[in-house]
Amino acid sequence: MSQAFHDLTGIVNRLEKNHPVKKEEIEYLLGLSDPREMDLLFRAARRARSGYFGPKIFLYGFLYFSTYCRNDCAFCQYRKSNQALPRYRKTESEIINAAKEMAGAGVHLVDLTMGEDPGVYSPGESGFGPLVRMIQSLENEIRLPLMISPGVLPDTVLEELARERITWYACYQETHNFSLYKTLRPGQEFEKRLAAKQKAKDLGMLIEEGILTGVGESLEDLADSIVWMKEFGVDQARVMTFVPQANTPMAHTVAQDHVKECIIIAVMRLVMPEILIPASLDVDGLSGLQARLDAGANVVTSIVPPQKGLAGVAHHSLDIEDSRRTVDQLLPVLKTCGLEPALPEEYRAWTAARMDRTGPSFQQKGA
Ligand code: SF4
C-alpha cells in the first residue's frame, strides 16, 4: 500500500468513527484525483449515508417564482444588469397550482425561491406582506414542509415565517472566503448574509447553506466552507458546479466538470454524516444524478414540473420542458443506485426531530 493510500484510509477511517480531523486533512481529501482513491472516498460516503438514512432519499420540488433581482451577482444569469434575460413573476394561483402538482407527484418538500425581487424588497418591510401571505396560503393548501430561498430577509419577516412554522431557510453564501465573496456577490454584505442564517436558526428554522465550485476557489476555501458549515450546524449542505452564464462577467470562465462537486459531496457526507446533502438536477440534469448519489447525496433537488414556464438556476431550462426533471423520471436512477424515495412521514419525522434537536434520529423513527 502506498503512503498516500495509507494516509487516505487513515483519514477516512477516523471520519467514519466520528473522530475529529484537521482542516488540512479535509483539504487533502478534496484534492484527490486518483480514480482508486476517489472510489474509496465515495464508498465510505455511501456507507456513512446508509448508516443514518438507510436507502431512503428525499425529493424536493423547486419553484422559482420570481426571476427579478435587485442584485448583480457575477455568476448569476438573473443579475439585474442582464437585460437580455426574459423574466417572470408568478401569481399566487400559478404558484399554488405548480406546488400542488409537485405535491401530487410525490415530492417531500417545495423549495420556494426568488431573486431579491425589487417589487418585494424596495418598499421596505411592508413589501414583504404579500410574500408572507402567499407562503401562508401555500402551506395551507399543500400541507408539505416548505423551504424559502428569497434572499436576505429582514428579521421581522423571518420572525413571522418562523411563527408560521416554515421549516427551512436557505441563504447561500457560495463561499466563505471574504475576498472571493466580494467578487461573486458585489455590494452584498458578507456578515449580513451570515446574520440572517443565524437569526433563522435561533428562531428554530432549519438552515441550508450552499457553496459553488469552479468559481476560482482554492481547496483551502472549500475546506474552510465545510468547517464553517459543521461549526454552524447547518441542516443541509449544498454544493453546485458553476455553469458559466452568457451576459455576465463570468461568461468566459472555463467550465469545470462534475468530479470536484462529487468529491465535495462525499467529503461533506463524511464530515457531517447526519445532515441532508442534495444532488441537484440543476447542473447536469437527469444524466448527472447517479454520480452525485454515488458520492453520498441523500436528497434530489430541483425537481421542476414541465409546462408551467418555470426556470432553473444554473440552467434556465435544462431538462424541464421535456419532463426529465420529474419524480417519475428519477425513480429508475434511484433504483439503479439501490435507493428508494422516503415516505412523506419519514421526511416529516426527520425535520421534526432535527428542529427540536432532542428528538430521535431518522433511523430510530423506524425508517
Ligand atoms: S444569485 Fe440570487 S441574489 Fe444574486 S443575482 Fe442571482 S438571483 Fe439575484
Tab-separated table of C-alpha atoms and ligand atoms in Angstrom:
chain	number	residue	atom	x	y	z
A	1	MET	CA	0.000	0.000	0.000
A	2	SER	CA	1.410	3.406	-0.976
A	3	GLN	CA	1.914	6.079	1.671
A	4	ALA	CA	-0.784	8.234	0.031
A	5	PHE	CA	-3.302	5.376	0.155
A	6	HIS	CA	-2.341	4.695	3.760
A	7	ASP	CA	-2.906	8.384	4.667
A	8	LEU	CA	-6.253	8.378	2.873
A	9	THR	CA	-7.592	5.270	4.596
A	10	GLY	CA	-6.429	6.674	7.949
A	11	ILE	CA	-8.387	9.929	7.478
A	12	VAL	CA	-11.476	8.158	6.132
A	13	ASN	CA	-11.443	5.608	8.965
A	14	ARG	CA	-11.257	8.356	11.555
A	15	LEU	CA	-14.131	10.240	9.912
A	16	GLU	CA	-16.227	7.073	9.800
A	17	LYS	CA	-15.679	6.658	13.534
A	18	ASN	CA	-16.744	10.292	14.059
A	19	HIS	CA	-13.269	11.217	15.239
A	20	PRO	CA	-12.224	14.813	14.556
A	21	VAL	CA	-9.953	15.531	11.600
A	22	LYS	CA	-7.855	18.599	10.830
A	23	LYS	CA	-8.729	21.148	8.157
A	24	GLU	CA	-5.578	20.117	6.268
A	25	GLU	CA	-6.911	16.552	6.125
A	26	ILE	CA	-10.216	17.768	4.683
A	27	GLU	CA	-8.185	19.697	2.117
A	28	TYR	CA	-6.246	16.524	1.324
A	29	LEU	CA	-9.486	14.630	0.611
A	30	LEU	CA	-10.807	17.486	-1.529
A	31	GLY	CA	-7.666	17.307	-3.670
A	32	LEU	CA	-7.950	13.600	-4.563
A	33	SER	CA	-7.679	12.819	-8.257
A	34	ASP	CA	-6.624	9.162	-8.466
A	35	PRO	CA	-9.701	7.101	-9.525
A	36	ARG	CA	-8.906	4.343	-6.996
A	37	GLU	CA	-8.680	6.859	-4.168
A	38	MET	CA	-11.854	8.620	-5.242
A	39	ASP	CA	-13.649	5.275	-5.331
A	40	LEU	CA	-12.570	4.601	-1.745
A	41	LEU	CA	-13.880	8.040	-0.737
A	42	PHE	CA	-17.241	7.565	-2.484
A	43	ARG	CA	-17.723	4.091	-0.960
A	44	ALA	CA	-17.081	5.491	2.514
A	45	ALA	CA	-19.531	8.347	1.864
A	46	ARG	CA	-22.230	5.846	0.811
A	47	ARG	CA	-21.628	3.820	3.976
A	48	ALA	CA	-21.945	6.981	6.064
A	49	ARG	CA	-25.221	7.894	4.316
A	50	SER	CA	-26.568	4.409	4.755
A	51	GLY	CA	-25.732	4.452	8.478
A	52	TYR	CA	-28.001	7.464	9.032
A	53	PHE	CA	-30.614	7.183	6.290
A	54	GLY	CA	-30.598	3.598	5.030
A	55	PRO	CA	-31.645	3.522	1.348
A	56	LYS	CA	-34.084	6.437	1.733
A	57	ILE	CA	-33.837	9.545	-0.435
A	58	PHE	CA	-35.786	12.791	-0.008
A	59	LEU	CA	-37.230	14.598	-3.028
A	60	TYR	CA	-37.549	18.394	-3.333
A	61	GLY	CA	-39.665	20.326	-5.804
A	62	PHE	CA	-38.186	23.616	-6.954
A	63	LEU	CA	-40.421	26.598	-7.592
A	64	TYR	CA	-38.579	29.660	-8.847
A	65	PHE	CA	-41.472	32.079	-8.605
A	66	SER	CA	-39.785	35.403	-9.439
A	67	THR	CA	-36.675	35.831	-11.559
A	68	TYR	CA	-36.445	39.586	-10.914
A	69	CYS	CA	-33.496	40.603	-8.746
A	70	ARG	CA	-32.007	43.854	-7.435
A	71	ASN	CA	-28.524	42.310	-7.077
A	72	ASP	CA	-25.666	41.874	-9.500
A	73	CYS	CA	-24.001	38.588	-8.575
A	74	ALA	CA	-21.158	37.982	-11.029
A	75	PHE	CA	-22.013	34.281	-11.501
A	76	CYS	CA	-25.766	34.581	-11.985
A	77	GLN	CA	-27.794	34.981	-15.152
A	78	TYR	CA	-30.608	36.592	-13.132
A	79	ARG	CA	-28.402	39.548	-12.089
A	80	LYS	CA	-30.134	42.882	-12.608
A	81	SER	CA	-27.663	44.013	-15.303
A	82	ASN	CA	-28.608	41.142	-17.593
A	83	GLN	CA	-31.108	42.990	-19.754
A	84	ALA	CA	-31.172	40.174	-22.323
A	85	LEU	CA	-32.961	37.768	-19.998
A	86	PRO	CA	-36.745	37.360	-20.206
A	87	ARG	CA	-38.107	37.426	-16.647
A	88	TYR	CA	-41.293	36.395	-14.934
A	89	ARG	CA	-43.128	36.877	-11.656
A	90	LYS	CA	-45.670	34.111	-10.986
A	91	THR	CA	-49.058	34.936	-9.486
A	92	GLU	CA	-50.229	33.334	-6.245
A	93	SER	CA	-52.578	30.978	-8.078
A	94	GLU	CA	-49.821	29.935	-10.531
A	95	ILE	CA	-47.512	29.221	-7.598
A	96	ILE	CA	-50.144	27.218	-5.729
A	97	ASN	CA	-51.066	25.202	-8.831
A	98	ALA	CA	-47.441	24.333	-9.592
A	99	ALA	CA	-46.801	23.378	-5.949
A	100	LYS	CA	-49.926	21.214	-5.868
A	101	GLU	CA	-48.743	19.405	-8.973
A	102	MET	CA	-45.365	18.722	-7.350
A	103	ALA	CA	-47.028	17.547	-4.132
A	104	GLY	CA	-49.248	15.226	-6.144
A	105	ALA	CA	-46.194	13.803	-7.912
A	106	GLY	CA	-44.657	12.810	-4.577
A	107	VAL	CA	-42.103	15.450	-3.561
A	108	HIS	CA	-41.440	15.734	0.177
A	109	LEU	CA	-40.847	19.481	0.222
A	110	VAL	CA	-41.365	22.508	-2.012
A	111	ASP	CA	-38.482	24.971	-2.272
A	112	LEU	CA	-39.861	28.482	-2.879
A	113	THR	CA	-37.127	30.549	-4.483
A	114	MET	CA	-36.910	34.074	-5.851
A	115	GLY	CA	-34.233	36.656	-6.592
A	116	GLU	CA	-34.255	39.696	-4.326
A	117	ASP	CA	-37.219	40.987	-6.315
A	118	PRO	CA	-37.302	44.812	-6.127
A	119	GLY	CA	-41.093	44.575	-6.049
A	120	VAL	CA	-40.727	42.909	-2.654
A	121	TYR	CA	-37.527	44.480	-1.301
A	122	SER	CA	-37.781	48.123	-2.458
A	123	PRO	CA	-40.829	49.239	-0.415
A	124	GLY	CA	-39.095	48.143	2.826
A	125	GLU	CA	-40.713	45.760	5.292
A	126	SER	CA	-44.241	46.476	4.021
A	127	GLY	CA	-43.227	44.937	0.684
A	128	PHE	CA	-42.951	41.515	2.302
A	129	GLY	CA	-46.610	41.339	3.374
A	130	PRO	CA	-47.909	39.750	0.134
A	131	LEU	CA	-44.967	37.307	0.124
A	132	VAL	CA	-45.692	36.139	3.670
A	133	ARG	CA	-49.423	35.805	2.909
A	134	MET	CA	-48.662	33.793	-0.234
A	135	ILE	CA	-46.414	31.438	1.758
A	136	GLN	CA	-49.143	31.019	4.397
A	137	SER	CA	-51.775	30.194	1.736
A	138	LEU	CA	-49.448	27.769	0.021
A	139	GLU	CA	-48.681	25.968	3.244
A	140	ASN	CA	-52.398	25.603	3.995
A	141	GLU	CA	-53.052	24.275	0.508
A	142	ILE	CA	-50.342	21.672	0.088
A	143	ARG	CA	-49.585	20.643	3.675
A	144	LEU	CA	-45.950	19.877	2.890
A	145	PRO	CA	-42.835	21.286	4.551
A	146	LEU	CA	-41.575	24.402	2.762
A	147	MET	CA	-38.129	25.786	2.166
A	148	ILE	CA	-37.902	29.502	1.452
A	149	SER	CA	-34.980	30.914	-0.529
A	150	PRO	CA	-35.930	34.562	-1.124
A	151	GLY	CA	-32.629	36.317	-0.264
A	152	VAL	CA	-31.605	38.137	2.908
A	153	LEU	CA	-34.914	38.681	4.715
A	154	PRO	CA	-35.383	41.322	7.425
A	155	ASP	CA	-35.500	39.919	10.964
A	156	THR	CA	-39.189	40.773	11.392
A	157	VAL	CA	-40.100	38.763	8.291
A	158	LEU	CA	-38.043	35.789	9.474
A	159	GLU	CA	-39.838	36.034	12.826
A	160	GLU	CA	-43.216	35.979	11.092
A	161	LEU	CA	-42.265	32.966	8.966
A	162	ALA	CA	-40.859	31.119	11.974
A	163	ARG	CA	-44.160	31.718	13.800
A	164	GLU	CA	-45.843	30.050	10.821
A	165	ARG	CA	-43.535	27.069	11.401
A	166	ILE	CA	-41.913	27.358	7.968
A	167	THR	CA	-39.370	24.557	8.104
A	168	TRP	CA	-36.342	25.741	6.126
A	169	TYR	CA	-34.480	28.942	5.300
A	170	ALA	CA	-31.848	28.763	2.551
A	171	CYS	CA	-29.475	31.671	2.026
A	172	TYR	CA	-26.328	30.637	0.197
A	173	GLN	CA	-23.012	32.291	0.928
A	174	GLU	CA	-21.445	30.467	-2.098
A	175	THR	CA	-18.004	30.881	-0.483
A	176	HIS	CA	-16.700	31.685	2.991
A	177	ASN	CA	-13.622	33.407	1.591
A	178	PHE	CA	-14.429	37.081	2.147
A	179	SER	CA	-12.408	38.365	-0.849
A	180	LEU	CA	-13.893	35.838	-3.252
A	181	TYR	CA	-17.362	36.570	-1.847
A	182	LYS	CA	-16.934	40.248	-2.710
A	183	THR	CA	-16.204	39.405	-6.351
A	184	LEU	CA	-19.091	36.913	-6.547
A	185	ARG	CA	-21.695	38.960	-4.666
A	186	PRO	CA	-20.644	42.612	-5.148
A	187	GLY	CA	-22.475	45.120	-2.986
A	188	GLN	CA	-23.915	42.478	-0.644
A	189	GLU	CA	-22.707	42.387	2.940
A	190	PHE	CA	-20.958	39.148	3.882
A	191	GLU	CA	-21.819	39.490	7.569
A	192	LYS	CA	-25.449	40.411	6.915
A	193	ARG	CA	-25.941	37.185	4.987
A	194	LEU	CA	-24.393	35.162	7.795
A	195	ALA	CA	-26.503	37.024	10.366
A	196	ALA	CA	-29.763	36.190	8.534
A	197	LYS	CA	-28.908	32.480	8.743
A	198	GLN	CA	-28.059	32.795	12.430
A	199	LYS	CA	-31.315	34.649	13.110
A	200	ALA	CA	-33.374	31.982	11.322
A	201	LYS	CA	-31.528	29.250	13.203
A	202	ASP	CA	-32.136	30.989	16.533
A	203	LEU	CA	-35.826	31.124	15.627
A	204	GLY	CA	-35.839	27.345	15.232
A	205	MET	CA	-35.793	27.078	11.439
A	206	LEU	CA	-33.619	24.531	9.669
A	207	ILE	CA	-30.812	26.049	7.627
A	208	GLU	CA	-29.449	25.151	4.217
A	209	GLU	CA	-26.067	26.584	3.269
A	210	GLY	CA	-24.725	26.467	-0.277
A	211	ILE	CA	-21.340	26.791	-1.944
A	212	LEU	CA	-20.217	26.979	-5.554
A	213	THR	CA	-17.252	25.179	-7.052
A	214	GLY	CA	-15.447	26.269	-10.213
A	215	VAL	CA	-15.507	29.980	-9.331
A	216	GLY	CA	-11.794	30.385	-8.586
A	217	GLU	CA	-11.876	28.956	-5.073
A	218	SER	CA	-8.909	27.074	-3.585
A	219	LEU	CA	-9.010	23.722	-1.812
A	220	GLU	CA	-8.443	25.639	1.408
A	221	ASP	CA	-11.504	27.809	0.678
A	222	LEU	CA	-13.603	24.673	0.208
A	223	ALA	CA	-12.245	23.166	3.412
A	224	ASP	CA	-12.989	26.441	5.246
A	225	SER	CA	-16.582	26.297	3.999
A	226	ILE	CA	-17.009	22.709	5.177
A	227	VAL	CA	-15.545	23.540	8.588
A	228	TRP	CA	-17.833	26.606	8.778
A	229	MET	CA	-20.895	24.512	7.915
A	230	LYS	CA	-20.040	21.932	10.542
A	231	GLU	CA	-19.388	24.512	13.245
A	232	PHE	CA	-22.561	26.452	12.411
A	233	GLY	CA	-24.572	23.240	12.488
A	234	VAL	CA	-26.250	23.544	9.088
A	235	ASP	CA	-29.024	21.040	8.463
A	236	GLN	CA	-28.493	20.774	4.717
A	237	ALA	CA	-25.300	21.472	2.775
A	238	ARG	CA	-25.396	22.050	-0.967
A	239	VAL	CA	-22.581	22.292	-3.483
A	240	MET	CA	-23.099	23.119	-7.132
A	241	THR	CA	-20.662	23.359	-10.002
A	242	PHE	CA	-20.635	26.828	-11.507
A	243	VAL	CA	-22.089	26.933	-15.020
A	244	PRO	CA	-20.807	29.991	-16.949
A	245	GLN	CA	-23.707	32.237	-17.966
A	246	ALA	CA	-23.964	34.446	-21.063
A	247	ASN	CA	-24.168	38.206	-20.457
A	248	THR	CA	-22.405	38.023	-17.100
A	249	PRO	CA	-18.853	38.994	-16.035
A	250	MET	CA	-18.030	35.279	-15.639
A	251	ALA	CA	-19.346	34.204	-19.046
A	252	HIS	CA	-15.894	33.131	-20.230
A	253	THR	CA	-14.809	31.208	-17.138
A	254	VAL	CA	-13.635	27.730	-18.111
A	255	ALA	CA	-16.336	25.292	-17.054
A	256	GLN	CA	-15.370	22.593	-14.542
A	257	ASP	CA	-16.641	19.019	-14.873
A	258	HIS	CA	-18.765	17.390	-12.169
A	259	VAL	CA	-15.966	15.400	-10.491
A	260	LYS	CA	-14.974	18.071	-7.980
A	261	GLU	CA	-18.625	18.547	-6.999
A	262	CYS	CA	-18.902	14.801	-6.305
A	263	ILE	CA	-15.733	14.830	-4.201
A	264	ILE	CA	-17.090	17.765	-2.177
A	265	ILE	CA	-20.407	15.919	-1.661
A	266	ALA	CA	-18.506	12.875	-0.395
A	267	VAL	CA	-16.280	14.894	1.941
A	268	MET	CA	-19.280	16.793	3.331
A	269	ARG	CA	-21.037	13.463	3.907
A	270	LEU	CA	-18.079	12.117	5.881
A	271	VAL	CA	-17.586	15.306	7.897
A	272	MET	CA	-21.344	15.824	8.540
A	273	PRO	CA	-22.836	12.331	8.089
A	274	GLU	CA	-26.136	13.117	9.800
A	275	ILE	CA	-27.283	16.059	7.639
A	276	LEU	CA	-29.013	16.344	4.281
A	277	ILE	CA	-26.853	16.748	1.181
A	278	PRO	CA	-28.544	17.365	-2.162
A	279	ALA	CA	-27.832	16.020	-5.615
A	280	SER	CA	-29.086	18.877	-7.761
A	281	LEU	CA	-30.642	18.269	-11.155
A	282	ASP	CA	-29.841	21.872	-11.981
A	283	VAL	CA	-26.251	21.444	-13.180
A	284	ASP	CA	-26.215	18.328	-15.395
A	285	GLY	CA	-29.888	17.384	-15.384
A	286	LEU	CA	-31.031	13.788	-15.029
A	287	SER	CA	-27.836	12.418	-16.583
A	288	GLY	CA	-25.780	13.793	-13.682
A	289	LEU	CA	-27.921	12.334	-10.911
A	290	GLN	CA	-26.306	8.929	-10.428
A	291	ALA	CA	-22.788	10.306	-9.938
A	292	ARG	CA	-23.994	12.640	-7.197
A	293	LEU	CA	-25.986	9.918	-5.436
A	294	ASP	CA	-22.991	7.596	-5.692
A	295	ALA	CA	-20.967	10.294	-3.922
A	296	GLY	CA	-23.268	10.193	-0.877
A	297	ALA	CA	-26.069	12.693	-1.560
A	298	ASN	CA	-29.416	11.856	0.042
A	299	VAL	CA	-31.766	14.485	-1.404
A	300	VAL	CA	-32.714	15.074	-5.032
A	301	THR	CA	-33.367	18.779	-5.579
A	302	SER	CA	-34.619	20.940	-8.415
A	303	ILE	CA	-37.475	18.709	-9.485
A	304	VAL	CA	-39.477	21.075	-11.724
A	305	PRO	CA	-42.846	20.361	-13.373
A	306	PRO	CA	-42.969	20.953	-17.140
A	307	GLN	CA	-45.380	23.313	-18.942
A	308	LYS	CA	-45.525	25.809	-16.098
A	309	GLY	CA	-42.986	28.259	-17.536
A	310	LEU	CA	-40.670	27.701	-14.551
A	311	ALA	CA	-36.905	28.157	-14.753
A	312	GLY	CA	-33.893	26.545	-13.089
A	313	VAL	CA	-30.940	28.418	-11.595
A	314	ALA	CA	-27.713	27.208	-13.200
A	315	HIS	CA	-29.538	26.395	-16.436
A	316	HIS	CA	-32.618	28.339	-17.394
A	317	SER	CA	-34.378	25.365	-18.974
A	318	LEU	CA	-32.229	22.172	-18.866
A	319	ASP	CA	-34.426	19.031	-18.901
A	320	ILE	CA	-37.515	20.940	-17.716
A	321	GLU	CA	-39.879	21.161	-20.681
A	322	ASP	CA	-39.002	17.666	-21.908
A	323	SER	CA	-40.207	16.373	-18.496
A	324	ARG	CA	-36.843	14.945	-17.414
A	325	ARG	CA	-36.867	16.732	-14.028
A	326	THR	CA	-39.893	14.878	-12.689
A	327	VAL	CA	-40.268	12.277	-9.927
A	328	ASP	CA	-41.213	9.578	-12.461
A	329	GLN	CA	-38.007	10.132	-14.423
A	330	LEU	CA	-35.663	9.919	-11.461
A	331	LEU	CA	-37.110	6.799	-9.830
A	332	PRO	CA	-35.218	4.391	-12.164
A	333	VAL	CA	-31.968	6.193	-11.283
A	334	LEU	CA	-32.642	5.711	-7.564
A	335	LYS	CA	-33.312	2.038	-8.208
A	336	THR	CA	-30.044	1.635	-10.117
A	337	CYS	CA	-28.236	3.084	-7.099
A	338	GLY	CA	-30.016	0.702	-4.689
A	339	LEU	CA	-32.007	3.619	-3.252
A	340	GLU	CA	-35.678	4.469	-2.897
A	341	PRO	CA	-37.804	7.519	-2.101
A	342	ALA	CA	-38.648	8.007	1.565
A	343	LEU	CA	-42.258	8.160	2.690
A	344	PRO	CA	-43.596	11.685	3.325
A	345	GLU	CA	-43.977	10.866	7.035
A	346	GLU	CA	-40.328	9.798	7.185
A	347	TYR	CA	-39.280	13.207	5.877
A	348	ARG	CA	-41.556	14.972	8.354
A	349	ALA	CA	-40.135	12.842	11.172
A	350	TRP	CA	-36.589	13.767	10.195
A	351	THR	CA	-37.309	17.501	10.047
A	352	ALA	CA	-39.305	17.442	13.299
A	353	ALA	CA	-36.518	15.599	15.116
A	354	ARG	CA	-33.925	17.959	13.693
A	355	MET	CA	-35.964	21.022	14.654
A	356	ASP	CA	-36.157	20.074	18.300
A	357	ARG	CA	-32.607	18.639	18.233
A	358	THR	CA	-33.505	16.363	21.095
A	359	GLY	CA	-35.689	14.033	19.098
A	360	PRO	CA	-34.803	10.564	17.872
A	361	SER	CA	-32.714	10.043	14.767
A	362	PHE	CA	-34.279	9.198	11.412
A	363	GLN	CA	-33.469	5.526	11.834
A	364	GLN	CA	-34.870	5.324	15.340
A	365	LYS	CA	-38.133	6.629	13.929
A	366	GLY	CA	-38.394	3.342	12.059
A	367	ALA	CA	-37.252	4.382	8.594
B	1	SF4	S1	-27.719	34.767	-7.160
B	1	SF4	FE1	-29.673	35.422	-6.335
B	1	SF4	S2	-29.224	37.429	-5.415
B	1	SF4	FE2	-27.589	37.016	-6.870
B	1	SF4	S3	-28.231	37.967	-8.806
B	1	SF4	FE3	-28.864	35.791	-8.831
B	1	SF4	S4	-30.957	35.822	-8.131
B	1	SF4	FE4	-30.016	37.759	-7.521
